[in-house]
GROMACS .gro file of C-alpha atoms in nm:
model
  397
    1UNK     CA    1  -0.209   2.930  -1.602
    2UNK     CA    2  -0.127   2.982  -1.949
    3UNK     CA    3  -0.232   2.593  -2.064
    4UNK     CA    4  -0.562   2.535  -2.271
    5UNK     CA    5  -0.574   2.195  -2.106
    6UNK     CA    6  -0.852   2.098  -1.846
    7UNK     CA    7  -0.744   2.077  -1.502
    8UNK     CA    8  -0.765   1.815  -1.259
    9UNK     CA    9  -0.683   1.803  -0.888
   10UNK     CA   10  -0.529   1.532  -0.721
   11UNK     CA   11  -0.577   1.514  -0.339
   12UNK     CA   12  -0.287   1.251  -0.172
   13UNK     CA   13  -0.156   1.191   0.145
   14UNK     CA   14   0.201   1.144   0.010
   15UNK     CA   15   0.397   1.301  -0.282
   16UNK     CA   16   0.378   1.099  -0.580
   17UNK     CA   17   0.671   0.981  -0.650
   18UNK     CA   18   0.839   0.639  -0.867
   19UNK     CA   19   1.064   0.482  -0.599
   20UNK     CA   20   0.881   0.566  -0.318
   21UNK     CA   21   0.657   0.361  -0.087
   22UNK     CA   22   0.319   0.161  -0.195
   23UNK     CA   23   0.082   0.476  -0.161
   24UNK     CA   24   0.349   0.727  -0.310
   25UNK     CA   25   0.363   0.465  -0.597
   26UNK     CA   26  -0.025   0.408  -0.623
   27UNK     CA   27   0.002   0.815  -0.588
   28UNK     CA   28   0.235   0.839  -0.870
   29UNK     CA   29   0.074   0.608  -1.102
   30UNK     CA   30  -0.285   0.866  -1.069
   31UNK     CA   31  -0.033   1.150  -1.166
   32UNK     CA   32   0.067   0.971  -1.504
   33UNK     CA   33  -0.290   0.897  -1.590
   34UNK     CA   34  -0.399   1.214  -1.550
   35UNK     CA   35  -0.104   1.403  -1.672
   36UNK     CA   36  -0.209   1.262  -2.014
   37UNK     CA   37  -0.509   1.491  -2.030
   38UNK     CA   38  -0.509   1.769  -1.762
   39UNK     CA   39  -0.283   1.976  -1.592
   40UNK     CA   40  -0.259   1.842  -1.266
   41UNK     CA   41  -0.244   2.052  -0.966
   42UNK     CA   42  -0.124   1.781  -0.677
   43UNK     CA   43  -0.231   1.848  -0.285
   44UNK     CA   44  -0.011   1.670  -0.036
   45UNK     CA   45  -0.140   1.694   0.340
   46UNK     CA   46   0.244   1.482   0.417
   47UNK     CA   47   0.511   1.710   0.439
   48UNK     CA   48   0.790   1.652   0.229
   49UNK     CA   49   1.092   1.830   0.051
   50UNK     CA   50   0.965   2.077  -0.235
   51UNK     CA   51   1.311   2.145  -0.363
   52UNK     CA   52   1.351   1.711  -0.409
   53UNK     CA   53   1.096   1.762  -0.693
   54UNK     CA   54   1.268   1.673  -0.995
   55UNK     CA   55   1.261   1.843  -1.297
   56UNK     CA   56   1.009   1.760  -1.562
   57UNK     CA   57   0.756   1.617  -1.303
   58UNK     CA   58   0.444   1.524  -1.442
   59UNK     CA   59   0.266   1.786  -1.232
   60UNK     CA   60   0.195   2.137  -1.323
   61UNK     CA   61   0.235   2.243  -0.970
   62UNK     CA   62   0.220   2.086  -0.594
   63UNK     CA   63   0.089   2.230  -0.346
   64UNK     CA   64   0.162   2.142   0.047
   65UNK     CA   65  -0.136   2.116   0.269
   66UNK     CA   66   0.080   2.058   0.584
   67UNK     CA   67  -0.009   2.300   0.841
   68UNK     CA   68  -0.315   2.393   0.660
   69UNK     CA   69  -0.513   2.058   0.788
   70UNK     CA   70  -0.594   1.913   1.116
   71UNK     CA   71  -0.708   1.582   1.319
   72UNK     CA   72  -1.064   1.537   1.374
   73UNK     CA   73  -1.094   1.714   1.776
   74UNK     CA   74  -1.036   1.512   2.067
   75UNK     CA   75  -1.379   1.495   2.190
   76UNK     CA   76  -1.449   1.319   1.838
   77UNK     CA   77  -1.210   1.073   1.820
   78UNK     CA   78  -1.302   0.947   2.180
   79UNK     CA   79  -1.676   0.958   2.071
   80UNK     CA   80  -1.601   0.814   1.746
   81UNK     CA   81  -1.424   0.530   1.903
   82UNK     CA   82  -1.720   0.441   2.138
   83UNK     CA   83  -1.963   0.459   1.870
   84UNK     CA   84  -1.863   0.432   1.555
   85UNK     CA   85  -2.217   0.486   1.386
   86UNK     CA   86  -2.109   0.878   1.498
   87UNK     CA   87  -1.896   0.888   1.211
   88UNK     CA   88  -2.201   0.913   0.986
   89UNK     CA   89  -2.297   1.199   1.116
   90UNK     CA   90  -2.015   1.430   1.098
   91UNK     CA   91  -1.660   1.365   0.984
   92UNK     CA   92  -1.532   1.513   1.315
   93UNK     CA   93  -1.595   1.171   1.472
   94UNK     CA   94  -1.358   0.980   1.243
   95UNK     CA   95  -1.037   0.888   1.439
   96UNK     CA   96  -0.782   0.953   1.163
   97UNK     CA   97  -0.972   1.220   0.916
   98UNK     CA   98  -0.792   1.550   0.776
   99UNK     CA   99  -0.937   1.861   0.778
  100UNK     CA  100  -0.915   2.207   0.660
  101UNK     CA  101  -0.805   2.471   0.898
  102UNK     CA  102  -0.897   2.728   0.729
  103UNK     CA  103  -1.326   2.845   0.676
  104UNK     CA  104  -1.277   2.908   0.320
  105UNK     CA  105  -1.106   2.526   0.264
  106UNK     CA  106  -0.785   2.408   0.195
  107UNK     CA  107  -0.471   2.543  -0.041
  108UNK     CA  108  -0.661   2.898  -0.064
  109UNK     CA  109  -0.362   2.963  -0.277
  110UNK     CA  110  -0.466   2.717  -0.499
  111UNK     CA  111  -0.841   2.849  -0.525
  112UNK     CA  112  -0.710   3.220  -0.625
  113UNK     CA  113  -0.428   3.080  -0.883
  114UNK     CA  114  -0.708   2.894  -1.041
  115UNK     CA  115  -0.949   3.147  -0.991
  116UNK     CA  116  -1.192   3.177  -1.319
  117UNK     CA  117  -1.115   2.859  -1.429
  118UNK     CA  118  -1.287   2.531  -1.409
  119UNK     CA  119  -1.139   2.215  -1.271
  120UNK     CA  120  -1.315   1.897  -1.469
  121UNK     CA  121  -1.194   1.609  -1.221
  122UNK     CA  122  -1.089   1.556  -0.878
  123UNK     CA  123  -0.928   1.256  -0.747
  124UNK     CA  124  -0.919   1.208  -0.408
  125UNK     CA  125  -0.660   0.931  -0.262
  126UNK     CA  126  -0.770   0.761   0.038
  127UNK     CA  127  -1.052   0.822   0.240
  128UNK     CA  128  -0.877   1.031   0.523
  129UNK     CA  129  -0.864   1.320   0.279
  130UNK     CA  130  -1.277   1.320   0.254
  131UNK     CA  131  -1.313   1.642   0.461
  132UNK     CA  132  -1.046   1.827   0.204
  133UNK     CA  133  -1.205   1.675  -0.076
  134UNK     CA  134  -1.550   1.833   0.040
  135UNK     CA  135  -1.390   2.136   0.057
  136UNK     CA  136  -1.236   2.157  -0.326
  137UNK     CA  137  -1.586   2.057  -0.468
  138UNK     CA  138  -1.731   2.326  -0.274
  139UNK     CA  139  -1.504   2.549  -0.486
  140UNK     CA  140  -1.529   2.372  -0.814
  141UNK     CA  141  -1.882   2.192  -0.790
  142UNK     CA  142  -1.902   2.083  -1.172
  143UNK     CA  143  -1.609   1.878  -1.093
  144UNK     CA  144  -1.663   1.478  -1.153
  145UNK     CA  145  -1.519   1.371  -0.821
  146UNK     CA  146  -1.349   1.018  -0.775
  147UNK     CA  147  -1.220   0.814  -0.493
  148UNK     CA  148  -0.929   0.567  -0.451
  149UNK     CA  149  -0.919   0.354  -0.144
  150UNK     CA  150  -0.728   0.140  -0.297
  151UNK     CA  151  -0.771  -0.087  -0.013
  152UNK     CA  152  -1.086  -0.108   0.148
  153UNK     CA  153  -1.011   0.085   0.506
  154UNK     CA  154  -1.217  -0.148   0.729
  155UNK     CA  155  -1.098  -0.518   0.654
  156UNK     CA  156  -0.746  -0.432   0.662
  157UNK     CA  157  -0.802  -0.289   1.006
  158UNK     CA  158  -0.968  -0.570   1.144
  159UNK     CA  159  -0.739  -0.811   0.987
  160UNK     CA  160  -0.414  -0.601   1.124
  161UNK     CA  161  -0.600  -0.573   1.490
  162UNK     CA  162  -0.546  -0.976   1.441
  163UNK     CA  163  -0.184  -0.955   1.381
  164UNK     CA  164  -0.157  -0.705   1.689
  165UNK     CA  165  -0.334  -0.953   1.898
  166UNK     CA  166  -0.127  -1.255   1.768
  167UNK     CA  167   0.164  -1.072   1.896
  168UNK     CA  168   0.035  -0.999   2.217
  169UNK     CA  169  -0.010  -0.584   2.181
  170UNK     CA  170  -0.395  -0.599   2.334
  171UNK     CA  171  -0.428  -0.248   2.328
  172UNK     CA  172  -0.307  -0.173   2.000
  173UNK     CA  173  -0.554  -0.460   1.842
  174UNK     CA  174  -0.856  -0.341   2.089
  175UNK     CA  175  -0.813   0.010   1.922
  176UNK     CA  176  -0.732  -0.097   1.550
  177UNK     CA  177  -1.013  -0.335   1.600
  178UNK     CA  178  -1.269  -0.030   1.676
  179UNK     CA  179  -1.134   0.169   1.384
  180UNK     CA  180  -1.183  -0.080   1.126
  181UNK     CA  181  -1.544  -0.135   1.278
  182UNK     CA  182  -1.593   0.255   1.236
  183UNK     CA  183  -1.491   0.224   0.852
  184UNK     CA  184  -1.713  -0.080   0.759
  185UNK     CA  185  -1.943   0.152   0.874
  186UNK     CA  186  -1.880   0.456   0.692
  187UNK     CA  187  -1.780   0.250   0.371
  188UNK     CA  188  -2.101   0.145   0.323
  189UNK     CA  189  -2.333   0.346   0.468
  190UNK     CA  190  -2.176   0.709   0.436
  191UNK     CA  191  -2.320   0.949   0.127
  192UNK     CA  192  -2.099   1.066  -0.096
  193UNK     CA  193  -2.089   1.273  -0.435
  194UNK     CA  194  -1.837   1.034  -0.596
  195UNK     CA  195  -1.882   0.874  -0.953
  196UNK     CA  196  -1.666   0.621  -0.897
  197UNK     CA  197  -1.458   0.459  -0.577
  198UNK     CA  198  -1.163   0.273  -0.693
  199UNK     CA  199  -1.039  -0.041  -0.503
  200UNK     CA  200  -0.674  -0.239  -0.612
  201UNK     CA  201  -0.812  -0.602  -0.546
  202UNK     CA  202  -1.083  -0.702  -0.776
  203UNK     CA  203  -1.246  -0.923  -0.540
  204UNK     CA  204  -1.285  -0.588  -0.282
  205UNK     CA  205  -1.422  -0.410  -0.590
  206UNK     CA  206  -1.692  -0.697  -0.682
  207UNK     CA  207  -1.790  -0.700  -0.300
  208UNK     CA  208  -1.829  -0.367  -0.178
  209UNK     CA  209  -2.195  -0.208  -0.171
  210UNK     CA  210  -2.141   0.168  -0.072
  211UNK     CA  211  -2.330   0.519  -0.070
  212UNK     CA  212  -2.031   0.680  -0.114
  213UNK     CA  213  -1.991   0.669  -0.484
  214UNK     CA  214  -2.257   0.560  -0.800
  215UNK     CA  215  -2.030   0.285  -0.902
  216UNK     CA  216  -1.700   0.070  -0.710
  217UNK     CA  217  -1.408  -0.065  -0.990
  218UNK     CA  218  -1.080  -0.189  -1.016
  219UNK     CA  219  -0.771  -0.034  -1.022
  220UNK     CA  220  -0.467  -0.299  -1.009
  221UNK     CA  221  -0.147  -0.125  -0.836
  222UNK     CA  222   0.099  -0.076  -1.124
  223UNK     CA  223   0.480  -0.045  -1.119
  224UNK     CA  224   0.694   0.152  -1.382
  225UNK     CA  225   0.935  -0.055  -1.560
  226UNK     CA  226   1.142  -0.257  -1.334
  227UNK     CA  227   1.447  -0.507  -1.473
  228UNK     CA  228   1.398  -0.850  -1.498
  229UNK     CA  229   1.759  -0.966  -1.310
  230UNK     CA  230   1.967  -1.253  -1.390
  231UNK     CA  231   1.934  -1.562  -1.183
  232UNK     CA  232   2.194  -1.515  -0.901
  233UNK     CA  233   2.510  -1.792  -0.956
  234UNK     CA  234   2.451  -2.075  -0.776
  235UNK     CA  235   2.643  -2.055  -0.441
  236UNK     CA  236   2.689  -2.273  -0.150
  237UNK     CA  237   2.386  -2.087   0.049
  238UNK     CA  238   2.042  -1.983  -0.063
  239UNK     CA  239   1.965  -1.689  -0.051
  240UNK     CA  240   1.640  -1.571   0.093
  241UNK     CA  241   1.457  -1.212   0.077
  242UNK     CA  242   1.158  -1.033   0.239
  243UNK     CA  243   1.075  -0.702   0.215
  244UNK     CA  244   0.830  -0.439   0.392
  245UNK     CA  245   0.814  -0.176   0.596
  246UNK     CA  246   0.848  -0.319   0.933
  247UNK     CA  247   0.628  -0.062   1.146
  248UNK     CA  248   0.358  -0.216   0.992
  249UNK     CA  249   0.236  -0.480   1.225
  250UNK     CA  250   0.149  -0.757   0.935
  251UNK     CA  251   0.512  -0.720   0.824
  252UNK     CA  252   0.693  -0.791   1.170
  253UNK     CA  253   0.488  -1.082   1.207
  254UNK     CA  254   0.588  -1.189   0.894
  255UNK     CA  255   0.961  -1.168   0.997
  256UNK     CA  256   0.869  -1.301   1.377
  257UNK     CA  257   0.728  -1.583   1.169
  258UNK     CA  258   1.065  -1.636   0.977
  259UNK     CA  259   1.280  -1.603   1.266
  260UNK     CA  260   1.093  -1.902   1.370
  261UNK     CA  261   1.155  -2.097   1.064
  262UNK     CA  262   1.480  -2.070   1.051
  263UNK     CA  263   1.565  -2.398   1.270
  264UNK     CA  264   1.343  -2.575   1.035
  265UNK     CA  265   1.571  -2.470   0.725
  266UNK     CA  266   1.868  -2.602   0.999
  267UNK     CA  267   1.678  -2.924   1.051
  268UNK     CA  268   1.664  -2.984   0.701
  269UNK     CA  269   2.026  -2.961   0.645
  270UNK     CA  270   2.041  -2.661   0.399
  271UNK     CA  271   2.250  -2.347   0.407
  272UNK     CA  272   2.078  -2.087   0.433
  273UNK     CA  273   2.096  -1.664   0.497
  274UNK     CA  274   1.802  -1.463   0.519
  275UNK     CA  275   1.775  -1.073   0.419
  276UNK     CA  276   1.527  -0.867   0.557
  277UNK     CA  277   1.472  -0.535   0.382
  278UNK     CA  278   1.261  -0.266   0.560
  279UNK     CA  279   1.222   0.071   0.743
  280UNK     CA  280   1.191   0.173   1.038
  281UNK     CA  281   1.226  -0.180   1.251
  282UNK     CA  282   1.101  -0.156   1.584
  283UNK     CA  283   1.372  -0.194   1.893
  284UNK     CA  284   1.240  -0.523   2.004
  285UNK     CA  285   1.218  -0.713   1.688
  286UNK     CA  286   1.604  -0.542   1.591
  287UNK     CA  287   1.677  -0.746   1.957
  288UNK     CA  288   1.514  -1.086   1.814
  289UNK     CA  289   1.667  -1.094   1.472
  290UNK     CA  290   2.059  -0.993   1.638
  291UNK     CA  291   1.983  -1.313   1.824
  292UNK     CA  292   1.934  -1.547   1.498
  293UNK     CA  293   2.229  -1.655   1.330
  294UNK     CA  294   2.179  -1.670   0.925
  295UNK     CA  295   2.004  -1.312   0.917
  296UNK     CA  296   2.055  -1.011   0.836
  297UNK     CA  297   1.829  -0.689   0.865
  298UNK     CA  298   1.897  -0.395   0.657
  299UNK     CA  299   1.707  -0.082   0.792
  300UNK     CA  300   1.584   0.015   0.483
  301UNK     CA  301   1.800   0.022   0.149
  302UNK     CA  302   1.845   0.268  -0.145
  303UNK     CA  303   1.917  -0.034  -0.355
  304UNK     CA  304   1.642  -0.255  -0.371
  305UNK     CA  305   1.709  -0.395  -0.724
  306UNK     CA  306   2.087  -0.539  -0.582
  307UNK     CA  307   1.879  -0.686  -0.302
  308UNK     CA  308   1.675  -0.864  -0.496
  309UNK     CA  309   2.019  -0.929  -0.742
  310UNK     CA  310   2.127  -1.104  -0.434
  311UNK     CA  311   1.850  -1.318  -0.356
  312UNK     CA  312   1.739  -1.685  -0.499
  313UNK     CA  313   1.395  -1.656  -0.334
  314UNK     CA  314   1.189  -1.464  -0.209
  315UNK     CA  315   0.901  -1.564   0.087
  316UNK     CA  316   0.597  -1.386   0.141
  317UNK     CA  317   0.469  -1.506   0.486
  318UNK     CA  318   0.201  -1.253   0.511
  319UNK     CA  319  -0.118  -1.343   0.733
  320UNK     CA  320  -0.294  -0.990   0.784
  321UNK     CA  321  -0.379  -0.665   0.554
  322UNK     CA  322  -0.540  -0.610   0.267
  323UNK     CA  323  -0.571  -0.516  -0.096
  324UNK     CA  324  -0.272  -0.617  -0.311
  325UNK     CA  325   0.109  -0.668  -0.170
  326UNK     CA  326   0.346  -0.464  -0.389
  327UNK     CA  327   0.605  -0.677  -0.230
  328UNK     CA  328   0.474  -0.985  -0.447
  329UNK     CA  329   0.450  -0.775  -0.765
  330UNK     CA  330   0.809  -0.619  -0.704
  331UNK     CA  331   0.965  -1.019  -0.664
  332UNK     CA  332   0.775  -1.152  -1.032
  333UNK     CA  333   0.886  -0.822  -1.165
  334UNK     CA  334   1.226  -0.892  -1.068
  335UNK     CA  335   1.206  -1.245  -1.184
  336UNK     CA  336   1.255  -1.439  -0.812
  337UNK     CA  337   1.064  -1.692  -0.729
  338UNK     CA  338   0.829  -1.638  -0.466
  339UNK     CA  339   0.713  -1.896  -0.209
  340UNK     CA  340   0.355  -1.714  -0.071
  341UNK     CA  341   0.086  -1.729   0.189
  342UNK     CA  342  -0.301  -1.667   0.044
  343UNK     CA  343  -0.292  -1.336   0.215
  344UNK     CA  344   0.089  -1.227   0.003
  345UNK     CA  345  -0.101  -1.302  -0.310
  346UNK     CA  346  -0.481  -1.188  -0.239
  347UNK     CA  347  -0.625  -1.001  -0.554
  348UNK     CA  348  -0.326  -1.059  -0.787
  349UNK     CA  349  -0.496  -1.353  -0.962
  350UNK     CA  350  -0.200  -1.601  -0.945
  351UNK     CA  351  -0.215  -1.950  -0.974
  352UNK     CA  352  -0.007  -2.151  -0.670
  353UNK     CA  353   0.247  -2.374  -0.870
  354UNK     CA  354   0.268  -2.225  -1.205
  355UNK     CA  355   0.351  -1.812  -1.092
  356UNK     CA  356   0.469  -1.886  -0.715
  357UNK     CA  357   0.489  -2.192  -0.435
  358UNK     CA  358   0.176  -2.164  -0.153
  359UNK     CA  359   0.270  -2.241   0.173
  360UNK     CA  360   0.101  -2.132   0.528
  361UNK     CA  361   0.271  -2.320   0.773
  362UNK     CA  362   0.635  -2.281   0.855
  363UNK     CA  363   0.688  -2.669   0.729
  364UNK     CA  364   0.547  -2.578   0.405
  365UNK     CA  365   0.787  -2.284   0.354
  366UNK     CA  366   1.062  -2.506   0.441
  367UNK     CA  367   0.969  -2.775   0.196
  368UNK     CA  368   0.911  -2.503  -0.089
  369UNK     CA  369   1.243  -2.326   0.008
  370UNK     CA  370   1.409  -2.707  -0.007
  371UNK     CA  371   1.206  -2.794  -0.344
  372UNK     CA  372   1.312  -2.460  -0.484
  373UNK     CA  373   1.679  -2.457  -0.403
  374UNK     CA  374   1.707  -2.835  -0.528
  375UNK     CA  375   1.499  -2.744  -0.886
  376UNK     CA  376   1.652  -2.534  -1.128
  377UNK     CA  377   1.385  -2.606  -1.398
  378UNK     CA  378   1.069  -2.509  -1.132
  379UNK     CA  379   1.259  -2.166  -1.067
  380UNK     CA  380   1.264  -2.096  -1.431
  381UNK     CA  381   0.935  -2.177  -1.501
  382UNK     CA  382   0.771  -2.021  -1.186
  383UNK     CA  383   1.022  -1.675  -1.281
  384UNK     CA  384   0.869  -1.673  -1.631
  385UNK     CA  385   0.529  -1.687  -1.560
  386UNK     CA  386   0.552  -1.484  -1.240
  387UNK     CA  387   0.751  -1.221  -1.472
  388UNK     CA  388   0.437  -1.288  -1.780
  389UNK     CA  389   0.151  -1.193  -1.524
  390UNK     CA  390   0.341  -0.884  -1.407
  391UNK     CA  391   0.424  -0.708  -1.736
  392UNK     CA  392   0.065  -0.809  -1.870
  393UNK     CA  393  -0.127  -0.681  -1.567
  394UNK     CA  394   0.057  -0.438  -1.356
  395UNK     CA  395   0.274  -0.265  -1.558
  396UNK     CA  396   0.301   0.077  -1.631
  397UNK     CA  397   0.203   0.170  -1.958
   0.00000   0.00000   0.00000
């Protein structure tokens, strides 16, 4: 510990890494802000493969939390779940909450490497980690302590326990229901020693009244320089994309919802082939799209930037969640055109018709996908202002 740089601590839930998944890339974009003024000393409660840590990481060292924290106790959850007020009084009511094993807090190593020395900032990402972060200011107490949600936890919950529903999984939406319930009312009404809770929609940011932290601002999800790709030759089929990890329940409705427009792209006499792109598909949905012709579902893929090289458009038929899709930011950045529900573009700040196409019915996502494949000038023009918004707004700098 040799540096005469400040120290910060960031607290994740996932490694931080470029190519990884939306939180390790919200994760990674915290480690290149504060890399620029501290020496960062990285907590991960995931566990994950120390020796993939590349050289010249932005980090000056990481530090794994798994089988140092634990759930909140059974008794809690249950209790939690029945009243979710409880979770104002202790955090051991919160269903999904980390916590230290140990008495004297979590990473003890970390406390006696760092021991005489002051850490000036804590960031703590996602609001799981709040027992661990309680922990590390008990050590470092002159530490300005930040949160990032960056989405809120509750309205995402509620709006997912609606996709769960849609689909028929009643128990799944009962419980997801309760849990988001239990965060709208920690969220707001929960005291907290933050100075400032960062959200990734603006509109979240603008709306949320908490006790958790003395102020609530924006932070958009940025992406590190992607490559704007040639248009794909034209071909006799158009090529369609989606993307999304597909054990999230708002991402296999979205493909349940494409399934079902595919024999409105038949009806309107258009070849067609659909790629879907995501991890860890569930059995039954793997069973519904063998049974449609035209698609194809690749269970995840090391090489998104040739899927999206593939692809004329790309549809974002997303009706539950929250915060900001990366899947939308990864298509302008990409330069696709991108045909959108209201939800696939919430907090972005597009306009519908000059950076993508709305549609919310599966006959408006046919007509864009016809207008689109039919228009080479409104692909161009959508792909440079789509591609304009990205690099001046979500960026990495």
């Amino acid at each position: 510990m040799s540096s005469t740089r400040p120290t910060a601590l960031l607290i994740t839930p996932i490694l931080p890494e470029p190519g990884g998944s939306g939180r390790a890339l919200r994760a990674w974009d915290w480690l290149c802000t504060l890399a620029k003024e501290y020496d960062v000393q990285v907590l991960v409660t995931a566990d994950f493969d120390a020796d993939a840590i590349p050289e010249g990481y932005p980090a000056a060292a990481v530090w794994p939390l798994h089988g140092q924290v634990r759930p909140s106790p059974r008794w809690g959850r249950a209790a939690g779940l029945l009243c979710p007020v409880l979770g104002l009084l202790s955090p051991s009511f919160m269903l999904d909450w980390l916590h230290p094993v140990q008495s004297q807090g979590a990473a003890p190593a970390l406390a006696e490497a760092l021991a005489g020395r002051a850490v000036e900032r804590i960031v703590v990402f996602r609001l799981v980690l709040h027992p661990v972060a309680l922990s590390a200011l008990r050590s470092w107490p002159e530490a300005v302590a930040e949160l990032d949600l960056d989405d809120l936890e509750s309205a995402p919950r509620l709006s997912v326990a609606g996709a769960l529903w849609r689909m028929g999984r009643r128990a799944e939406a009962l419980r997801t229901a309760l849990m988001g319930l239990q965060y709208r009312v920690v969220e707001r009404w929960l005291g907290g020693a933050y100075a400032t809770l960062w959200l990734a929609a603006p509109d979240d940011a603008r709306a949320l009244r908490t006790r958790l932290a003395r102020s609530v601002a924006w932070r958009p999800n940025r992406f590190p320089a992607l490559p704007q790709l040639a248009p794909r030759a034209a071909g006799e089929q158009v090529r369609l994309l989606f993307v999304g990890s597909l054990d999230y329940p708002p991402n296999e409705e979205s493909v349940r919802f494409l399934l079902g427009l595919a024999s409105k792209l038949d009806a309107a006499e258009l070849a067609w082939r659909l790629t879907i792109v995501g991890r860890r598909p569930p059995e039954p949905l793997k069973r519904l799209v063998s049974r449609c012709s035209g698609v194809e579902l690749l269970d995840g893929s090391d090489d998104l930037a040739g899927c999206y090289g593939s692809a004329d458009l790309v549809l974002v038929p997303v009706f539950a969640g929250g915060g900001t899709k990366l899947k939308t930011l990864e298509a302008l950045a990409y330069g696709r055109p991108v045909i959108s529900t209201g939800q696939g573009v919430r907090g972005l700040g597009l306009e519908a018709g000059r950076h993508y196409l709305a549609a919310e019915t599966a006959t408006e996502f046919c007509d864009g996908v016809v207008r689109l494949a039919r228009d080479e000038v409104l692909r161009e023009r959508l792909v440079a202002a789509g591609r304009e918004c990205f690099e001046q707004g979500f960026a990495s700098q």
